[in-house]
Structures are given as C-alpha cells and as structure tokens.
Amino acid sequence: MSKERLAGKSAKCTAQKQSMCVKNTAPQNVVVILPDYNDEVSIGSVVLLTRYYADSVIVVDDDSPNRTAEIASKAGAEVIVHEVNKRKGATLKTVFAAIYDLGADIIVTMDSIVTMDSNSHHNPAEIPKLFGPIIIGKADMANGSRYLNGLDKYTLSYCRVGQNILDGVTKLNSGLQITDSQSGFRAFSALTKDIFRFKAQKMSIESEMLTDAGKPGLRIVGVEIGVRYDVDCSTVNPIKHGFGVFL
C-alpha cells in the first residue's frame, strides 16, 4: 500500500480463546483491529491481553511520533503504519481492505485508548461476547453497548445527553434500533467488509458504519459491554465532536 509499511508479523495465539457459549462451534479465524495513535507506554500490554482472545491482532499506527509501532510489533501484533495521520475512518478502511488476505472470518474493532495505569478503555476479555452471536449464526454484526440495560450512571451527564442525540440521529439514518451508536467495540462477519464506505475520516465513522449496515438489512445485535469511565469521553471538545457527527 502506498505510504504504508508493514512493521511486524502476528503470532498465533494458542491459548483457549473461545467462550463457553461458542466452544462447540466450528473454528473461526478472529482478527482484532486496534486503531492507535501515540500509545507507546501501554500498547504492548493491550496487544498481549487482546491476543489471548484472537487469532491475530492488527495495530494500525496512525503516524505516531514515538515507538508505538515498534512496541506493538514486539508484543505480537501485525502492524500497519500510516506515514501521515489519516484519522480513524481511513485506519479502518486500510485494514478492512486487507481482511481477505488475512483469512479472517470475524473482524473485531476495539479502541486502544489506555488509562494511566495501562488498562484498556475496552476490556479484551469481552471480545468473545461480541463475536459469539456471529459464530453461532445469529448475527452478521454485533455492536458493543454500555446502555442496553438503561442509562449508565457513571457516564458524565453531558456526554450521555450528546450520546442520546447522536443515537437518535443514527437511528433515523440507519433504521436500526441501536444503543451506543458511537461505540468503537464491534464485531463483524468478514462477509460484510464491502458494505462500508469509509467516507468519514474522524469519529463520525461509527455512525456512518451503522448507516451503511442498515441499508442491506444485515442482522445486527447489541451486546452489553463494560468500559473504563475515566477515559469515557473523547479528548475532543464534546460539543464540537457531537456537532461533527451530527453533520
């Protein structure tokens, strides 16, 4: 790929990866995508934890000014490096375009945001919860949601108000009854990869993907997930972020 270079190879994970609810199904090649920028302190631990639940982990380093790519590679991830910062939409497009070459049956996207104590924004242990409905043939896509059982009391109030608005707009555009439309923790059957446009370059990519998925009538389920609330909101100004997604 132009302006991109391969910085490492993934190592197969030999640990028990399947949850009890899917352990009797046919083996599936699960590939986890971690879009990343400037996380050299913690990306290694996130990759190591994620590899326990996946056959391979791909880190897309979006032109980090440090050793993020090098450390991710040493931790066992396959690393794709953008030579210029392209934002999340382009990051996902890069990997989805290469999925068939990797032999993936299931794709999991997961935020690699980390906290000061090196814990991931999303919990890698919940990866089997997301790909479970796909493996057993009940869904083509799973959307991780914090809000399936009502409002989450730990989310900052202005973040949740904005989330409700964006959920409503996304439902109108996609026709899907979905909660947590801005979730970056999702699983997809590899057969869905050509459905997504990847036009949005910033965080609005999450809503765009749901809109695209709603058009062909894919089977989409919500899966309850947890999250680290000390990194719950984007570092971008929430009003600016919400308005951008709304447009």
mmCIF file with all atom_site columns, N, CA and C in Angstrom, residues 151-183:
data_model
loop_
_atom_site.group_PDB
_atom_site.id
_atom_site.type_symbol
_atom_site.label_atom_id
_atom_site.label_alt_id
_atom_site.label_comp_id
_atom_site.label_asym_id
_atom_site.label_entity_id
_atom_site.label_seq_id
_atom_site.pdbx_PDB_ins_code
_atom_site.Cartn_x
_atom_site.Cartn_y
_atom_site.Cartn_z
_atom_site.occupancy
_atom_site.B_iso_or_equiv
_atom_site.pdbx_formal_charge
_atom_site.auth_seq_id
_atom_site.auth_comp_id
_atom_site.auth_asym_id
_atom_site.auth_atom_id
_atom_site.pdbx_PDB_model_num
ATOM 1  N N  . LEU A 1 151 ? -29.781 3.785  31.323 1.00 0.00 ? 151 LEU A N  1
ATOM 2  C CA . LEU A 1 151 ? -28.719 4.782  31.357 1.00 0.00 ? 151 LEU A CA 1
ATOM 3  C C  . LEU A 1 151 ? -27.611 4.348  32.288 1.00 0.00 ? 151 LEU A C  1
ATOM 4  N N  . ASP A 1 152 ? -26.399 4.587  31.867 1.00 0.00 ? 152 ASP A N  1
ATOM 5  C CA . ASP A 1 152 ? -25.265 4.216  32.709 1.00 0.00 ? 152 ASP A CA 1
ATOM 6  C C  . ASP A 1 152 ? -24.965 5.352  33.676 1.00 0.00 ? 152 ASP A C  1
ATOM 7  N N  . LYS A 1 153 ? -24.968 5.046  34.953 1.00 0.00 ? 153 LYS A N  1
ATOM 8  C CA . LYS A 1 153 ? -24.860 6.098  35.965 1.00 0.00 ? 153 LYS A CA 1
ATOM 9  C C  . LYS A 1 153 ? -23.476 6.720  36.052 1.00 0.00 ? 153 LYS A C  1
ATOM 10 N N  . TYR A 1 154 ? -22.470 6.057  35.458 1.00 0.00 ? 154 TYR A N  1
ATOM 11 C CA . TYR A 1 154 ? -21.111 6.586  35.579 1.00 0.00 ? 154 TYR A CA 1
ATOM 12 C C  . TYR A 1 154 ? -20.728 7.517  34.428 1.00 0.00 ? 154 TYR A C  1
ATOM 13 N N  . THR A 1 155 ? -21.469 7.498  33.356 1.00 0.00 ? 155 THR A N  1
ATOM 14 C CA . THR A 1 155 ? -21.156 8.365  32.235 1.00 0.00 ? 155 THR A CA 1
ATOM 15 C C  . THR A 1 155 ? -21.469 9.807  32.594 1.00 0.00 ? 155 THR A C  1
ATOM 16 N N  . LEU A 1 156 ? -20.563 10.713 32.267 1.00 0.00 ? 156 LEU A N  1
ATOM 17 C CA . LEU A 1 156 ? -20.789 12.126 32.544 1.00 0.00 ? 156 LEU A CA 1
ATOM 18 C C  . LEU A 1 156 ? -22.087 12.581 31.874 1.00 0.00 ? 156 LEU A C  1
ATOM 19 N N  . SER A 1 157 ? -22.850 13.425 32.558 1.00 0.00 ? 157 SER A N  1
ATOM 20 C CA . SER A 1 157 ? -24.196 13.771 32.103 1.00 0.00 ? 157 SER A CA 1
ATOM 21 C C  . SER A 1 157 ? -24.193 14.405 30.718 1.00 0.00 ? 157 SER A C  1
ATOM 22 N N  . TYR A 1 158 ? -23.264 15.326 30.445 1.00 0.00 ? 158 TYR A N  1
ATOM 23 C CA . TYR A 1 158 ? -23.289 15.981 29.143 1.00 0.00 ? 158 TYR A CA 1
ATOM 24 C C  . TYR A 1 158 ? -22.871 15.027 28.033 1.00 0.00 ? 158 TYR A C  1
ATOM 25 N N  . CYS A 1 159 ? -22.027 14.030 28.384 1.00 0.00 ? 159 CYS A N  1
ATOM 26 C CA . CYS A 1 159 ? -21.677 13.008 27.393 1.00 0.00 ? 159 CYS A CA 1
ATOM 27 C C  . CYS A 1 159 ? -22.894 12.162 27.049 1.00 0.00 ? 159 CYS A C  1
ATOM 28 N N  . ARG A 1 160 ? -23.683 11.813 28.083 1.00 0.00 ? 160 ARG A N  1
ATOM 29 C CA . ARG A 1 160 ? -24.842 10.954 27.855 1.00 0.00 ? 160 ARG A CA 1
ATOM 30 C C  . ARG A 1 160 ? -25.932 11.684 27.088 1.00 0.00 ? 160 ARG A C  1
ATOM 31 N N  . VAL A 1 161 ? -26.135 12.982 27.361 1.00 0.00 ? 161 VAL A N  1
ATOM 32 C CA . VAL A 1 161 ? -27.118 13.750 26.608 1.00 0.00 ? 161 VAL A CA 1
ATOM 33 C C  . VAL A 1 161 ? -26.727 13.773 25.132 1.00 0.00 ? 161 VAL A C  1
ATOM 34 N N  . GLY A 1 162 ? -25.464 14.072 24.877 1.00 0.00 ? 162 GLY A N  1
ATOM 35 C CA . GLY A 1 162 ? -24.992 14.070 23.494 1.00 0.00 ? 162 GLY A CA 1
ATOM 36 C C  . GLY A 1 162 ? -25.134 12.703 22.852 1.00 0.00 ? 162 GLY A C  1
ATOM 37 N N  . GLN A 1 163 ? -24.849 11.646 23.630 1.00 0.00 ? 163 GLN A N  1
ATOM 38 C CA . GLN A 1 163 ? -24.973 10.288 23.120 1.00 0.00 ? 163 GLN A CA 1
ATOM 39 C C  . GLN A 1 163 ? -26.422 9.988  22.714 1.00 0.00 ? 163 GLN A C  1
ATOM 40 N N  . ASN A 1 164 ? -27.379 10.417 23.528 1.00 0.00 ? 164 ASN A N  1
ATOM 41 C CA . ASN A 1 164 ? -28.794 10.197 23.206 1.00 0.00 ? 164 ASN A CA 1
ATOM 42 C C  . ASN A 1 164 ? -29.175 10.872 21.888 1.00 0.00 ? 164 ASN A C  1
ATOM 43 N N  . ILE A 1 165 ? -28.686 12.081 21.688 1.00 0.00 ? 165 ILE A N  1
ATOM 44 C CA . ILE A 1 165 ? -28.987 12.803 20.452 1.00 0.00 ? 165 ILE A CA 1
ATOM 45 C C  . ILE A 1 165 ? -28.393 12.087 19.253 1.00 0.00 ? 165 ILE A C  1
ATOM 46 N N  . LEU A 1 166 ? -27.126 11.681 19.386 1.00 0.00 ? 166 LEU A N  1
ATOM 47 C CA . LEU A 1 166 ? -26.460 11.011 18.270 1.00 0.00 ? 166 LEU A CA 1
ATOM 48 C C  . LEU A 1 166 ? -27.072 9.638  17.999 1.00 0.00 ? 166 LEU A C  1
ATOM 49 N N  . ASP A 1 167 ? -27.505 8.946  19.052 1.00 0.00 ? 167 ASP A N  1
ATOM 50 C CA . ASP A 1 167 ? -28.198 7.670  18.859 1.00 0.00 ? 167 ASP A CA 1
ATOM 51 C C  . ASP A 1 167 ? -29.475 7.890  18.046 1.00 0.00 ? 167 ASP A C  1
ATOM 52 N N  . GLY A 1 168 ? -30.220 8.957  18.389 1.00 0.00 ? 168 GLY A N  1
ATOM 53 C CA . GLY A 1 168 ? -31.470 9.236  17.691 1.00 0.00 ? 168 GLY A CA 1
ATOM 54 C C  . GLY A 1 168 ? -31.254 9.551  16.221 1.00 0.00 ? 168 GLY A C  1
ATOM 55 N N  . VAL A 1 169 ? -30.248 10.365 15.932 1.00 0.00 ? 169 VAL A N  1
ATOM 56 C CA . VAL A 1 169 ? -29.950 10.721 14.539 1.00 0.00 ? 169 VAL A CA 1
ATOM 57 C C  . VAL A 1 169 ? -29.490 9.484  13.764 1.00 0.00 ? 169 VAL A C  1
ATOM 58 N N  . THR A 1 170 ? -28.663 8.667  14.395 1.00 0.00 ? 170 THR A N  1
ATOM 59 C CA . THR A 1 170 ? -28.181 7.458  13.735 1.00 0.00 ? 170 THR A CA 1
ATOM 60 C C  . THR A 1 170 ? -29.324 6.496  13.441 1.00 0.00 ? 170 THR A C  1
ATOM 61 N N  . LYS A 1 171 ? -30.285 6.385  14.359 1.00 0.00 ? 171 LYS A N  1
ATOM 62 C CA . LYS A 1 171 ? -31.450 5.526  14.136 1.00 0.00 ? 171 LYS A CA 1
ATOM 63 C C  . LYS A 1 171 ? -32.250 6.006  12.933 1.00 0.00 ? 171 LYS A C  1
ATOM 64 N N  . LEU A 1 172 ? -32.413 7.342  12.798 1.00 0.00 ? 172 LEU A N  1
ATOM 65 C CA . LEU A 1 172 ? -33.149 7.882  11.654 1.00 0.00 ? 172 LEU A CA 1
ATOM 66 C C  . LEU A 1 172 ? -32.442 7.561  10.350 1.00 0.00 ? 172 LEU A C  1
ATOM 67 N N  . ASN A 1 173 ? -31.132 7.657  10.335 1.00 0.00 ? 173 ASN A N  1
ATOM 68 C CA . ASN A 1 173 ? -30.369 7.420  9.109  1.00 0.00 ? 173 ASN A CA 1
ATOM 69 C C  . ASN A 1 173 ? -30.251 5.948  8.754  1.00 0.00 ? 173 ASN A C  1
ATOM 70 N N  . SER A 1 174 ? -30.143 5.107  9.770  1.00 0.00 ? 174 SER A N  1
ATOM 71 C CA . SER A 1 174 ? -29.865 3.685  9.525  1.00 0.00 ? 174 SER A CA 1
ATOM 72 C C  . SER A 1 174 ? -31.102 2.803  9.583  1.00 0.00 ? 174 SER A C  1
ATOM 73 N N  . GLY A 1 175 ? -32.145 3.265  10.309 1.00 0.00 ? 175 GLY A N  1
ATOM 74 C CA . GLY A 1 175 ? -33.314 2.432  10.523 1.00 0.00 ? 175 GLY A CA 1
ATOM 75 C C  . GLY A 1 175 ? -33.099 1.374  11.584 1.00 0.00 ? 175 GLY A C  1
ATOM 76 N N  . LEU A 1 176 ? -31.972 1.435  12.285 1.00 0.00 ? 176 LEU A N  1
ATOM 77 C CA . LEU A 1 176 ? -31.639 0.430  13.291 1.00 0.00 ? 176 LEU A CA 1
ATOM 78 C C  . LEU A 1 176 ? -32.033 0.917  14.681 1.00 0.00 ? 176 LEU A C  1
ATOM 79 N N  . GLN A 1 177 ? -32.563 0.013  15.484 1.00 0.00 ? 177 GLN A N  1
ATOM 80 C CA . GLN A 1 177 ? -32.851 0.324  16.880 1.00 0.00 ? 177 GLN A CA 1
ATOM 81 C C  . GLN A 1 177 ? -31.614 -0.052 17.695 1.00 0.00 ? 177 GLN A C  1
ATOM 82 N N  . ILE A 1 178 ? -30.677 0.865  17.762 1.00 0.00 ? 178 ILE A N  1
ATOM 83 C CA . ILE A 1 178 ? -29.371 0.573  18.351 1.00 0.00 ? 178 ILE A CA 1
ATOM 84 C C  . ILE A 1 178 ? -29.091 1.543  19.483 1.00 0.00 ? 178 ILE A C  1
ATOM 85 N N  . THR A 1 179 ? -28.407 1.090  20.504 1.00 0.00 ? 179 THR A N  1
ATOM 86 C CA . THR A 1 179 ? -27.929 1.982  21.557 1.00 0.00 ? 179 THR A CA 1
ATOM 87 C C  . THR A 1 179 ? -26.415 2.096  21.450 1.00 0.00 ? 179 THR A C  1
ATOM 88 N N  . ASP A 1 180 ? -25.879 3.173  21.986 1.00 0.00 ? 180 ASP A N  1
ATOM 89 C CA . ASP A 1 180 ? -24.433 3.412  21.952 1.00 0.00 ? 180 ASP A CA 1
ATOM 90 C C  . ASP A 1 180 ? -23.900 3.426  20.525 1.00 0.00 ? 180 ASP A C  1
ATOM 91 N N  . SER A 1 181 ? -24.446 4.322  19.723 1.00 0.00 ? 181 SER A N  1
ATOM 92 C CA . SER A 1 181 ? -24.084 4.387  18.302 1.00 0.00 ? 181 SER A CA 1
ATOM 93 C C  . SER A 1 181 ? -22.630 4.777  18.086 1.00 0.00 ? 181 SER A C  1
ATOM 94 N N  . GLN A 1 182 ? -21.982 5.360  19.098 1.00 0.00 ? 182 GLN A N  1
ATOM 95 C CA . GLN A 1 182 ? -20.596 5.785  18.947 1.00 0.00 ? 182 GLN A CA 1
ATOM 96 C C  . GLN A 1 182 ? -19.607 4.749  19.479 1.00 0.00 ? 182 GLN A C  1
ATOM 97 N N  . SER A 1 183 ? -20.085 3.553  19.754 1.00 0.00 ? 183 SER A N  1
ATOM 98 C CA . SER A 1 183 ? -19.198 2.503  20.261 1.00 0.00 ? 183 SER A CA 1
ATOM 99 C C  . SER A 1 183 ? -18.148 2.122  19.231 1.00 0.00 ? 183 SER A C  1
#
